[in-house]
Short mmCIF file of C-alpha atoms in Angstrom, two decimals:
data_model
loop_
_atom_site.label_atom_id
_atom_site.label_comp_id
_atom_site.label_asym_id
_atom_site.label_seq_id
_atom_site.Cartn_x
_atom_site.Cartn_y
_atom_site.Cartn_z
CA VAL A 6 14.16 25.74 -23.14
CA GLU A 7 11.33 28.21 -22.87
CA SER A 8 7.72 27.24 -23.43
CA SER A 9 5.21 29.61 -24.80
CA GLY A 10 2.15 30.75 -22.87
CA ASN A 11 -0.10 28.82 -25.25
CA GLU A 12 1.50 25.50 -24.29
CA GLU A 13 1.02 26.24 -20.60
CA ILE A 14 -2.64 27.10 -21.11
CA LEU A 15 -3.09 24.00 -23.28
CA GLY A 16 -1.48 21.80 -20.61
CA GLU A 17 -3.66 23.30 -17.90
CA ASN A 18 -6.82 22.74 -19.95
CA VAL A 19 -5.85 19.13 -20.72
CA SER A 20 -5.18 18.53 -17.03
CA LYS A 21 -8.53 20.00 -16.02
CA GLN A 22 -10.29 18.00 -18.73
CA GLY A 23 -8.67 14.82 -17.42
CA ARG A 24 -9.99 15.52 -13.93
CA ILE A 25 -13.45 16.32 -15.27
CA ASP A 26 -13.45 13.08 -17.29
CA ALA A 27 -12.46 11.14 -14.17
CA ILE A 28 -15.31 12.71 -12.18
CA ASP A 29 -17.76 11.99 -14.99
CA ALA A 30 -16.60 8.37 -15.05
CA ILE A 31 -17.30 8.08 -11.32
CA ASP A 32 -20.76 9.61 -11.70
CA ALA A 33 -21.53 7.28 -14.61
CA ASP A 34 -21.25 4.30 -12.22
CA GLU A 35 -23.66 5.70 -9.63
CA GLU A 36 -25.88 2.60 -9.84
CA ILE A 37 -23.02 0.32 -8.82
CA THR A 38 -22.98 -0.45 -5.11
CA LEU A 39 -19.83 -1.57 -3.36
CA VAL A 40 -20.46 -4.58 -1.17
CA SER A 41 -17.99 -5.96 1.33
CA ASN A 42 -18.55 -9.45 2.64
CA GLN A 43 -15.41 -9.51 4.78
CA ASP A 44 -17.44 -8.75 7.89
CA GLU A 45 -19.79 -11.66 7.36
CA PRO A 46 -18.26 -15.00 8.39
CA LYS A 47 -19.06 -17.93 6.18
CA ARG A 48 -21.29 -20.48 7.84
CA LYS A 49 -20.47 -24.11 7.39
CA ASP A 50 -23.08 -26.80 7.90
CA THR A 51 -21.65 -29.62 9.97
CA GLN A 52 -23.29 -33.00 10.19
CA VAL A 53 -22.82 -34.60 13.63
CA PRO A 54 -23.16 -38.38 13.58
CA GLN A 55 -25.89 -39.64 15.89
CA PRO A 56 -25.47 -42.96 17.72
CA SER A 57 -27.92 -45.68 16.78
CA ASP A 58 -28.20 -46.98 20.38
CA PRO A 59 -29.43 -44.79 23.24
CA ILE A 60 -26.61 -43.26 25.27
CA GLU A 61 -26.22 -44.76 28.75
CA TYR A 62 -25.02 -42.27 31.34
CA VAL A 63 -22.90 -43.91 34.01
CA GLN A 64 -21.72 -41.90 36.98
CA ASP A 65 -18.22 -42.49 38.22
CA GLU A 66 -18.85 -43.47 41.85
CA ALA A 67 -15.24 -42.91 42.95
CA VAL A 68 -15.25 -39.32 41.71
CA HIS A 69 -18.69 -38.70 43.20
CA LYS A 70 -17.60 -40.13 46.59
CA GLU A 71 -14.34 -38.14 46.56
CA LEU A 72 -16.26 -34.97 45.83
CA GLY A 73 -18.66 -35.80 48.64
CA ASP A 74 -15.77 -36.36 51.09
CA ASN A 75 -14.21 -33.02 50.14
CA LEU A 76 -17.49 -31.28 50.78
CA VAL A 77 -17.82 -32.96 54.18
CA ARG A 78 -14.23 -32.04 55.08
CA ALA A 79 -14.77 -28.43 54.03
CA ALA A 80 -17.92 -28.22 56.10
CA THR A 81 -16.15 -29.78 59.10
CA THR A 82 -13.25 -27.31 58.83
CA ILE A 83 -15.57 -24.34 58.76
CA PHE A 84 -17.55 -25.71 61.68
CA SER A 85 -14.41 -26.29 63.77
CA LEU A 86 -13.17 -22.75 63.10
CA GLU A 87 -16.47 -21.32 64.23
CA ALA A 88 -16.39 -23.39 67.43
CA GLU A 89 -13.02 -22.00 68.58
#
């Protein structure tokens, strides 16, 4: 089936007009701004319950003493190596 030259020109003009209409549609929305909020994490307010009584800090004496003994042993080891 052969098409005439007029149909080809008509098709080309319709195609060009479609592209021009698409460009005009884009330009018509020039006041619209695209905003992406994917980069901004949502913040969530968290309420932390507060105790009614004051908090009493108690040191664990066994842990403190063990830590102290390790420090003394480490210092003794270093001292004995230096003496040799």
